[in-house]
Amino acid sequence: MNKLKRWVVASIGAVAFFGAVITGVSANTNGIDVASYQGDTTQYFSSFKQVGDNFTMVKLGGRGGGEGAHYANPKAYNQINSATNAGMQTGGYFWGEFGDSVAEASYHAQLAVQDAQNAGLAKGSYIALDYEAGAGYNKANNTTAILTFMDAIYAAGYKPMFYSYTSYVESFVDLSRINARYPNALWLAWYLTTAHQATPPMQYFPNYSNVKIWQYADNHYGVDGNVMVVGSLDNDTPAENTAKPSNRPSDDQSSNKTHYATFSGVYVADYWTKWYGGYYGVNVDMGIPVIDYNNYMPISALTLTDKYGHKLSNQKIKGNNGQQEYFTLEGEYKVLSQTATSVQVEIAGEPVWMMKSFATIK
């Protein structure tokens, strides 16, 4: 993990932000995470097993910032195999510095899956997005990009997880949307101290819901110390089970329950178009390539806003005149169908396909 995490060390005031007593947590499992500057032998991981660590999250690679166009951890294959041989459960993580770009998030996920496969990480394993730098100013847009990455991991047969440190998510990420799609998939970092910690100080467990792993130390016998408080890294459990039932591809076919999608972002109207006498708005990022009438959103359902989401008094479109226009979707829209990465919703009586990461489905 990146040493930006040192910023999450507690100040006196910050301690009060965390619950004094941990609740709703069953058996805890201690573990570590490693990158290329850590060891890769069975003996190395056995030394942690002997002090009570039972899982390892291995860096697979990354893109953006110091990682460049694409970095692949050259030790990942050996680290996963050696940790497994030492009797530890394993998962992977991928550094993603894509800000609020949906296109970049999708490409990052493609690289993460490629790195996981090259490292021999079994399908059904967890792949965490390490998101701690380069965020955009808009929480909703950042979160949409994050969910784009997680949805692509899910579609590839792996279990998605999200990693960051608590102060960063407070500023840049809407955790409620992640939790609504993937419950208990958060891996959050917060340190009481940078001194050596042999075991997690559970009385300072971060006061957040849906935390699966807490990274409590960046000095646990020389590596990051973690504690898993929900479930395990069981690779035999189907990845499909990590998504809420309302978000699973088969749910609309296997259940009579009607689900609805809401949208919390402010979106760019990339262009307006006319189709069979009706007028429609198009956001290229929201659409499913190649963009066509299946992605057109009826203008009657769009609320024109400024780039901050403030409703405009004049709701008449300017019509592809070169001026940037923005809109929001204010309603609840019936879900007609969905896959792992896309959803079809009913907008103003018409079916519209779009990227699932933009929607919160309940």
Short mmCIF file of C-alpha atoms in Angstrom, two decimals:
data_model
loop_
_atom_site.label_atom_id
_atom_site.label_comp_id
_atom_site.label_asym_id
_atom_site.label_seq_id
_atom_site.Cartn_x
_atom_site.Cartn_y
_atom_site.Cartn_z
CA MET A 1 0.00 0.00 0.00
CA ASN A 2 1.05 3.58 -0.57
CA LYS A 3 2.60 5.53 2.28
CA LEU A 4 -0.03 8.23 1.85
CA LYS A 5 -1.78 6.12 4.45
CA ARG A 6 0.41 7.64 7.15
CA TRP A 7 -1.98 10.58 7.06
CA VAL A 8 -4.62 8.45 8.74
CA VAL A 9 -2.74 8.18 12.04
CA ALA A 10 -4.97 9.40 14.83
CA SER A 11 -4.78 12.80 16.40
CA ILE A 12 -6.35 13.35 19.81
CA GLY A 13 -9.46 14.78 18.18
CA ALA A 14 -9.73 12.00 15.63
CA VAL A 15 -9.97 9.25 18.22
CA ALA A 16 -13.40 10.50 19.26
CA PHE A 17 -14.63 9.88 15.74
CA PHE A 18 -14.30 6.12 16.24
CA GLY A 19 -16.46 3.86 18.35
CA ALA A 20 -15.02 3.04 21.74
CA VAL A 21 -16.59 -0.41 21.63
CA ILE A 22 -16.82 -2.65 18.57
CA THR A 23 -20.28 -4.10 17.98
CA GLY A 24 -21.70 -6.63 15.55
CA VAL A 25 -18.34 -8.31 14.97
CA SER A 26 -17.91 -12.06 15.33
CA ALA A 27 -14.67 -14.01 15.15
CA ASN A 28 -11.76 -11.89 13.92
CA THR A 29 -9.00 -13.12 11.61
CA ASN A 30 -5.65 -11.37 11.57
CA GLY A 31 -3.66 -10.96 8.36
CA ILE A 32 -1.20 -8.88 6.35
CA ASP A 33 -0.83 -7.29 2.92
CA VAL A 34 2.33 -7.35 0.82
CA ALA A 35 3.88 -5.84 -2.30
CA SER A 36 7.05 -6.41 -4.28
CA TYR A 37 9.30 -5.06 -1.52
CA GLN A 38 8.21 -7.86 0.83
CA GLY A 39 9.31 -11.50 0.76
CA ASP A 40 7.92 -14.22 -1.48
CA THR A 41 8.97 -17.51 0.12
CA THR A 42 6.93 -20.01 2.09
CA GLN A 43 9.29 -19.47 5.01
CA TYR A 44 8.56 -15.73 4.91
CA PHE A 45 4.79 -16.21 5.13
CA SER A 46 5.13 -19.02 7.68
CA SER A 47 6.78 -16.51 10.02
CA PHE A 48 3.57 -14.46 9.99
CA LYS A 49 1.43 -17.56 10.32
CA GLN A 50 3.33 -18.33 13.52
CA VAL A 51 2.34 -14.99 15.07
CA GLY A 52 -1.34 -15.49 14.25
CA ASP A 53 -1.78 -14.06 10.75
CA ASN A 54 -4.02 -16.21 8.58
CA PHE A 55 -4.56 -14.27 5.36
CA THR A 56 -2.52 -12.24 2.89
CA MET A 57 -3.62 -9.60 0.39
CA VAL A 58 -1.05 -9.45 -2.42
CA LYS A 59 -0.47 -6.46 -4.66
CA LEU A 60 -1.19 -7.50 -8.24
CA GLY A 61 -0.24 -4.28 -9.99
CA GLY A 62 -1.44 -0.78 -10.67
CA ARG A 63 -1.89 2.09 -13.09
CA GLY A 64 -1.56 5.84 -12.72
CA GLY A 65 0.67 8.08 -10.64
CA GLY A 66 3.93 6.39 -9.70
CA GLU A 67 2.70 3.13 -11.22
CA GLY A 68 2.90 4.56 -14.74
CA ALA A 69 0.88 3.14 -17.61
CA HIS A 70 0.82 -0.30 -15.99
CA TYR A 71 2.86 -1.91 -13.25
CA ALA A 72 2.66 -5.65 -12.58
CA ASN A 73 4.09 -6.97 -9.31
CA PRO A 74 6.87 -9.39 -10.37
CA LYS A 75 6.57 -11.29 -7.08
CA ALA A 76 2.78 -11.70 -7.10
CA TYR A 77 2.77 -15.29 -8.40
CA ASN A 78 5.32 -16.50 -5.84
CA GLN A 79 3.71 -14.53 -3.01
CA ILE A 80 0.27 -16.02 -3.65
CA ASN A 81 1.64 -19.55 -3.93
CA SER A 82 3.95 -19.26 -0.93
CA ALA A 83 1.24 -17.75 1.27
CA THR A 84 -1.10 -20.57 0.23
CA ASN A 85 1.59 -23.15 1.00
CA ALA A 86 2.01 -21.57 4.44
CA GLY A 87 -1.68 -22.18 5.13
CA MET A 88 -2.92 -18.62 4.58
CA GLN A 89 -5.94 -17.47 2.59
CA THR A 90 -5.07 -15.09 -0.24
CA GLY A 91 -6.56 -12.22 -2.20
CA GLY A 92 -5.20 -9.45 -4.39
CA TYR A 93 -5.28 -5.68 -4.71
CA PHE A 94 -4.66 -3.25 -7.55
CA TRP A 95 -3.60 0.40 -7.30
CA GLY A 96 -6.10 2.52 -9.25
CA GLU A 97 -5.53 6.22 -9.86
CA PHE A 98 -8.35 6.94 -12.30
CA GLY A 99 -10.14 9.72 -10.43
CA ASP A 100 -13.68 10.02 -11.77
CA SER A 101 -13.03 8.59 -15.25
CA VAL A 102 -15.37 5.72 -16.08
CA ALA A 103 -13.33 4.79 -19.15
CA GLU A 104 -10.10 4.65 -17.14
CA ALA A 105 -11.77 2.68 -14.35
CA SER A 106 -12.91 0.09 -16.87
CA TYR A 107 -9.40 -0.20 -18.31
CA HIS A 108 -7.88 -0.43 -14.82
CA ALA A 109 -10.19 -3.36 -14.08
CA GLN A 110 -9.14 -5.08 -17.29
CA LEU A 111 -5.49 -4.79 -16.22
CA ALA A 112 -6.31 -5.98 -12.69
CA VAL A 113 -7.99 -9.13 -13.99
CA GLN A 114 -5.08 -9.72 -16.35
CA ASP A 115 -2.60 -9.37 -13.47
CA ALA A 116 -4.70 -11.66 -11.27
CA GLN A 117 -4.77 -14.37 -13.91
CA ASN A 118 -1.02 -14.06 -14.55
CA ALA A 119 -0.39 -14.33 -10.80
CA GLY A 120 -2.51 -17.47 -10.55
CA LEU A 121 -5.19 -15.88 -8.35
CA ALA A 122 -8.14 -18.25 -8.54
CA LYS A 123 -11.53 -17.14 -9.82
CA GLY A 124 -13.78 -16.40 -6.87
CA SER A 125 -10.94 -14.64 -5.02
CA TYR A 126 -11.14 -11.05 -3.84
CA ILE A 127 -9.57 -8.25 -5.87
CA ALA A 128 -9.52 -4.96 -3.98
CA LEU A 129 -9.30 -1.57 -5.62
CA ASP A 130 -6.62 0.50 -3.85
CA TYR A 131 -8.04 4.03 -4.28
CA GLU A 132 -6.14 6.64 -2.31
CA ALA A 133 -4.92 9.31 -4.76
CA GLY A 134 -6.11 11.28 -7.77
CA ALA A 135 -9.82 11.56 -6.91
CA GLY A 136 -11.98 14.15 -8.66
CA TYR A 137 -13.84 16.87 -6.76
CA ASN A 138 -17.28 15.27 -7.17
CA LYS A 139 -18.06 12.37 -4.81
CA ALA A 140 -20.83 10.98 -6.99
CA ASN A 141 -18.63 10.84 -10.09
CA ASN A 142 -15.71 9.29 -8.17
CA THR A 143 -18.04 6.64 -6.78
CA THR A 144 -19.47 5.87 -10.21
CA ALA A 145 -15.95 5.26 -11.51
CA ILE A 146 -15.15 3.08 -8.48
CA LEU A 147 -18.28 1.00 -9.06
CA THR A 148 -17.36 0.68 -12.74
CA PHE A 149 -14.12 -0.97 -11.63
CA MET A 150 -15.86 -3.18 -9.07
CA ASP A 151 -18.60 -4.24 -11.49
CA ALA A 152 -15.99 -5.29 -14.05
CA ILE A 153 -14.15 -7.35 -11.42
CA TYR A 154 -17.46 -8.98 -10.48
CA ALA A 155 -18.28 -9.70 -14.13
CA ALA A 156 -14.89 -11.41 -14.54
CA GLY A 157 -15.72 -13.91 -11.79
CA TYR A 158 -13.78 -12.32 -8.94
CA LYS A 159 -15.11 -10.73 -5.75
CA PRO A 160 -14.70 -6.94 -5.65
CA MET A 161 -13.46 -5.08 -2.59
CA PHE A 162 -12.71 -1.39 -2.00
CA TYR A 163 -9.65 -0.13 -0.09
CA SER A 164 -8.86 3.37 1.10
CA TYR A 165 -8.17 5.27 4.29
CA THR A 166 -10.98 6.81 6.30
CA SER A 167 -10.19 10.50 5.85
CA TYR A 168 -9.93 10.04 2.08
CA VAL A 169 -13.31 8.37 1.70
CA GLU A 170 -14.92 11.05 3.85
CA SER A 171 -13.77 13.64 1.32
CA PHE A 172 -14.11 11.84 -1.98
CA VAL A 173 -16.27 8.68 -1.90
CA ASP A 174 -19.94 7.89 -1.25
CA LEU A 175 -19.62 4.63 0.66
CA SER A 176 -23.40 4.20 0.86
CA ARG A 177 -23.54 3.48 -2.88
CA ILE A 178 -20.77 0.89 -2.63
CA ASN A 179 -22.49 -0.74 0.35
CA ALA A 180 -25.80 -0.81 -1.52
CA ARG A 181 -24.22 -2.85 -4.32
CA TYR A 182 -21.58 -4.89 -2.48
CA PRO A 183 -22.26 -5.33 1.25
CA ASN A 184 -19.31 -6.00 3.55
CA ALA A 185 -16.77 -5.21 0.84
CA LEU A 186 -14.87 -2.35 2.51
CA TRP A 187 -11.22 -2.51 3.52
CA LEU A 188 -10.48 0.66 5.47
CA ALA A 189 -7.22 1.96 6.93
CA TRP A 190 -6.91 3.92 10.16
CA TYR A 191 -3.97 3.76 12.57
CA LEU A 192 -3.85 4.57 16.24
CA THR A 193 -0.05 4.78 16.00
CA THR A 194 2.80 4.11 13.58
CA ALA A 195 4.66 2.18 16.28
CA HIS A 196 4.75 -1.61 16.13
CA GLN A 197 1.39 -3.28 16.79
CA ALA A 198 1.32 -7.05 17.24
CA THR A 199 -2.48 -7.26 17.42
CA PRO A 200 -5.37 -4.97 16.46
CA PRO A 201 -6.66 -2.55 19.14
CA MET A 202 -10.30 -3.51 18.60
CA GLN A 203 -11.60 -0.86 21.01
CA TYR A 204 -10.70 1.66 18.28
CA PHE A 205 -12.39 -0.16 15.41
CA PRO A 206 -13.53 2.43 12.80
CA ASN A 207 -17.17 3.38 13.20
CA TYR A 208 -18.26 2.45 9.68
CA SER A 209 -20.75 -0.11 8.45
CA ASN A 210 -19.94 -2.88 5.96
CA VAL A 211 -16.24 -3.08 6.86
CA LYS A 212 -14.79 -6.48 5.99
CA ILE A 213 -11.13 -5.71 6.75
CA TRP A 214 -9.59 -3.04 8.97
CA GLN A 215 -5.98 -2.15 8.28
CA TYR A 216 -4.96 -1.13 11.78
CA ALA A 217 -1.17 -0.85 11.40
CA ASP A 218 1.56 -0.03 8.93
CA ASN A 219 4.09 -1.62 11.29
CA HIS A 220 3.08 -5.14 12.20
CA TYR A 221 6.34 -7.05 12.26
CA GLY A 222 7.46 -4.77 9.43
CA VAL A 223 4.36 -5.03 7.21
CA ASP A 224 0.79 -3.71 7.20
CA GLY A 225 -1.39 -5.34 9.84
CA ASN A 226 -5.03 -6.17 9.09
CA VAL A 227 -7.97 -7.80 10.81
CA MET A 228 -10.90 -9.35 8.95
CA VAL A 229 -14.13 -9.04 10.91
CA VAL A 230 -16.67 -10.42 8.41
CA GLY A 231 -16.45 -13.80 6.71
CA SER A 232 -13.23 -14.98 5.11
CA LEU A 233 -11.36 -14.90 1.80
CA ASP A 234 -13.02 -18.19 0.85
CA ASN A 235 -12.29 -18.65 -2.85
CA ASP A 236 -14.86 -21.43 -3.18
CA THR A 237 -17.84 -19.12 -2.64
CA PRO A 238 -19.20 -17.89 -6.01
CA ALA A 239 -18.38 -14.27 -6.76
CA GLU A 240 -22.06 -13.72 -7.56
CA ASN A 241 -22.92 -13.99 -3.87
CA THR A 242 -20.97 -10.81 -3.03
CA ALA A 243 -23.55 -8.56 -4.69
CA LYS A 244 -26.86 -7.76 -3.04
CA PRO A 245 -29.64 -9.94 -4.51
CA SER A 246 -31.28 -6.91 -6.13
CA ASN A 247 -28.04 -6.29 -8.05
CA ARG A 248 -27.42 -9.82 -9.31
CA PRO A 249 -27.88 -10.47 -13.03
CA SER A 250 -30.33 -13.33 -12.48
CA ASP A 251 -32.43 -11.59 -9.84
CA ASP A 252 -34.87 -9.97 -12.25
CA GLN A 253 -35.57 -13.42 -13.71
CA SER A 254 -35.75 -15.44 -10.48
CA SER A 255 -37.80 -13.07 -8.34
CA ASN A 256 -41.17 -11.39 -8.73
CA LYS A 257 -39.96 -8.38 -6.76
CA THR A 258 -39.75 -5.12 -8.69
CA HIS A 259 -36.52 -3.18 -8.22
CA TYR A 260 -35.94 0.51 -8.81
CA ALA A 261 -32.85 2.50 -9.73
CA THR A 262 -31.92 5.99 -8.57
CA PHE A 263 -29.14 8.27 -9.81
CA SER A 264 -27.24 10.72 -7.61
CA GLY A 265 -24.79 12.31 -10.05
CA VAL A 266 -24.67 15.39 -12.24
CA TYR A 267 -24.18 14.28 -15.83
CA VAL A 268 -22.91 15.95 -18.99
CA ALA A 269 -25.29 16.06 -21.92
CA ASP A 270 -22.75 15.07 -24.55
CA TYR A 271 -25.33 15.66 -27.25
CA TRP A 272 -29.05 15.81 -27.98
CA THR A 273 -30.68 13.75 -30.70
CA LYS A 274 -34.02 13.19 -32.38
CA TRP A 275 -35.40 9.66 -32.86
CA TYR A 276 -38.77 8.83 -34.40
CA GLY A 277 -40.17 12.23 -33.52
CA GLY A 278 -38.90 12.27 -29.93
CA TYR A 279 -35.99 14.21 -28.41
CA TYR A 280 -33.36 12.52 -26.29
CA GLY A 281 -30.23 13.24 -24.29
CA VAL A 282 -27.05 11.17 -24.46
CA ASN A 283 -24.23 10.80 -21.94
CA VAL A 284 -21.52 8.73 -23.60
CA ASP A 285 -20.07 7.40 -20.33
CA MET A 286 -23.47 6.17 -19.16
CA GLY A 287 -24.24 4.44 -22.43
CA ILE A 288 -23.31 0.92 -23.53
CA PRO A 289 -20.94 1.10 -26.52
CA VAL A 290 -21.66 1.39 -29.37
CA ILE A 291 -24.03 4.26 -28.47
CA ASP A 292 -27.40 3.97 -30.23
CA TYR A 293 -31.12 4.41 -29.58
CA ASN A 294 -30.97 1.86 -26.74
CA ASN A 295 -29.04 4.44 -24.70
CA TYR A 296 -31.18 7.49 -25.51
CA MET A 297 -32.83 9.15 -22.49
CA PRO A 298 -36.12 11.02 -23.08
CA ILE A 299 -35.61 14.74 -22.52
CA SER A 300 -38.85 14.94 -20.54
CA ALA A 301 -37.20 12.95 -17.71
CA LEU A 302 -34.05 15.09 -17.49
CA THR A 303 -33.65 18.06 -15.14
CA LEU A 304 -31.27 20.64 -16.57
CA THR A 305 -28.74 21.93 -14.02
CA ASP A 306 -25.43 23.72 -13.72
CA LYS A 307 -22.34 21.56 -13.22
CA TYR A 308 -22.96 21.54 -9.46
CA GLY A 309 -26.47 20.12 -9.80
CA HIS A 310 -28.43 23.34 -9.19
CA LYS A 311 -31.65 23.31 -11.21
CA LEU A 312 -31.80 25.90 -13.99
CA SER A 313 -34.80 28.19 -14.20
CA ASN A 314 -34.83 27.72 -17.98
CA GLN A 315 -35.39 24.03 -18.74
CA LYS A 316 -35.11 24.44 -22.52
CA ILE A 317 -32.08 22.71 -24.07
CA LYS A 318 -29.62 24.78 -26.11
CA GLY A 319 -29.32 22.03 -28.70
CA ASN A 320 -25.75 21.04 -29.60
CA ASN A 321 -24.51 24.62 -29.96
CA GLY A 322 -21.13 23.98 -28.35
CA GLN A 323 -22.14 25.04 -24.84
CA GLN A 324 -21.71 22.41 -22.11
CA GLU A 325 -25.03 21.34 -20.60
CA TYR A 326 -25.71 19.22 -17.52
CA PHE A 327 -28.62 17.22 -16.17
CA THR A 328 -29.77 15.05 -13.29
CA LEU A 329 -32.22 12.14 -13.07
CA GLU A 330 -34.48 12.85 -10.11
CA GLY A 331 -36.89 9.92 -10.09
CA GLU A 332 -37.01 6.23 -9.23
CA TYR A 333 -36.86 4.13 -12.36
CA LYS A 334 -38.14 0.59 -12.71
CA VAL A 335 -35.44 -1.99 -13.44
CA LEU A 336 -36.41 -4.04 -16.48
CA SER A 337 -33.28 -6.17 -16.82
CA GLN A 338 -29.65 -6.25 -15.75
CA THR A 339 -26.30 -7.92 -16.25
CA ALA A 340 -23.21 -7.72 -14.05
CA THR A 341 -22.20 -4.39 -15.59
CA SER A 342 -25.31 -2.91 -17.23
CA VAL A 343 -28.93 -2.22 -16.37
CA GLN A 344 -32.07 -1.50 -18.40
CA VAL A 345 -34.46 0.92 -16.73
CA GLU A 346 -37.76 2.46 -17.71
CA ILE A 347 -37.44 6.23 -18.17
CA ALA A 348 -40.55 8.18 -19.15
CA GLY A 349 -42.13 4.94 -20.35
CA GLU A 350 -39.18 3.92 -22.54
CA PRO A 351 -36.51 1.23 -21.97
CA VAL A 352 -32.98 2.63 -21.63
CA TRP A 353 -29.77 0.62 -21.24
CA MET A 354 -26.86 2.15 -19.32
CA MET A 355 -23.77 1.29 -17.29
CA LYS A 356 -24.88 -0.17 -13.99
CA SER A 357 -22.25 1.73 -12.01
CA PHE A 358 -24.26 4.95 -12.37
CA ALA A 359 -27.30 3.47 -10.63
CA THR A 360 -28.20 2.53 -7.08
CA ILE A 361 -30.61 -0.40 -7.29
CA LYS A 362 -32.99 -1.33 -4.50
#
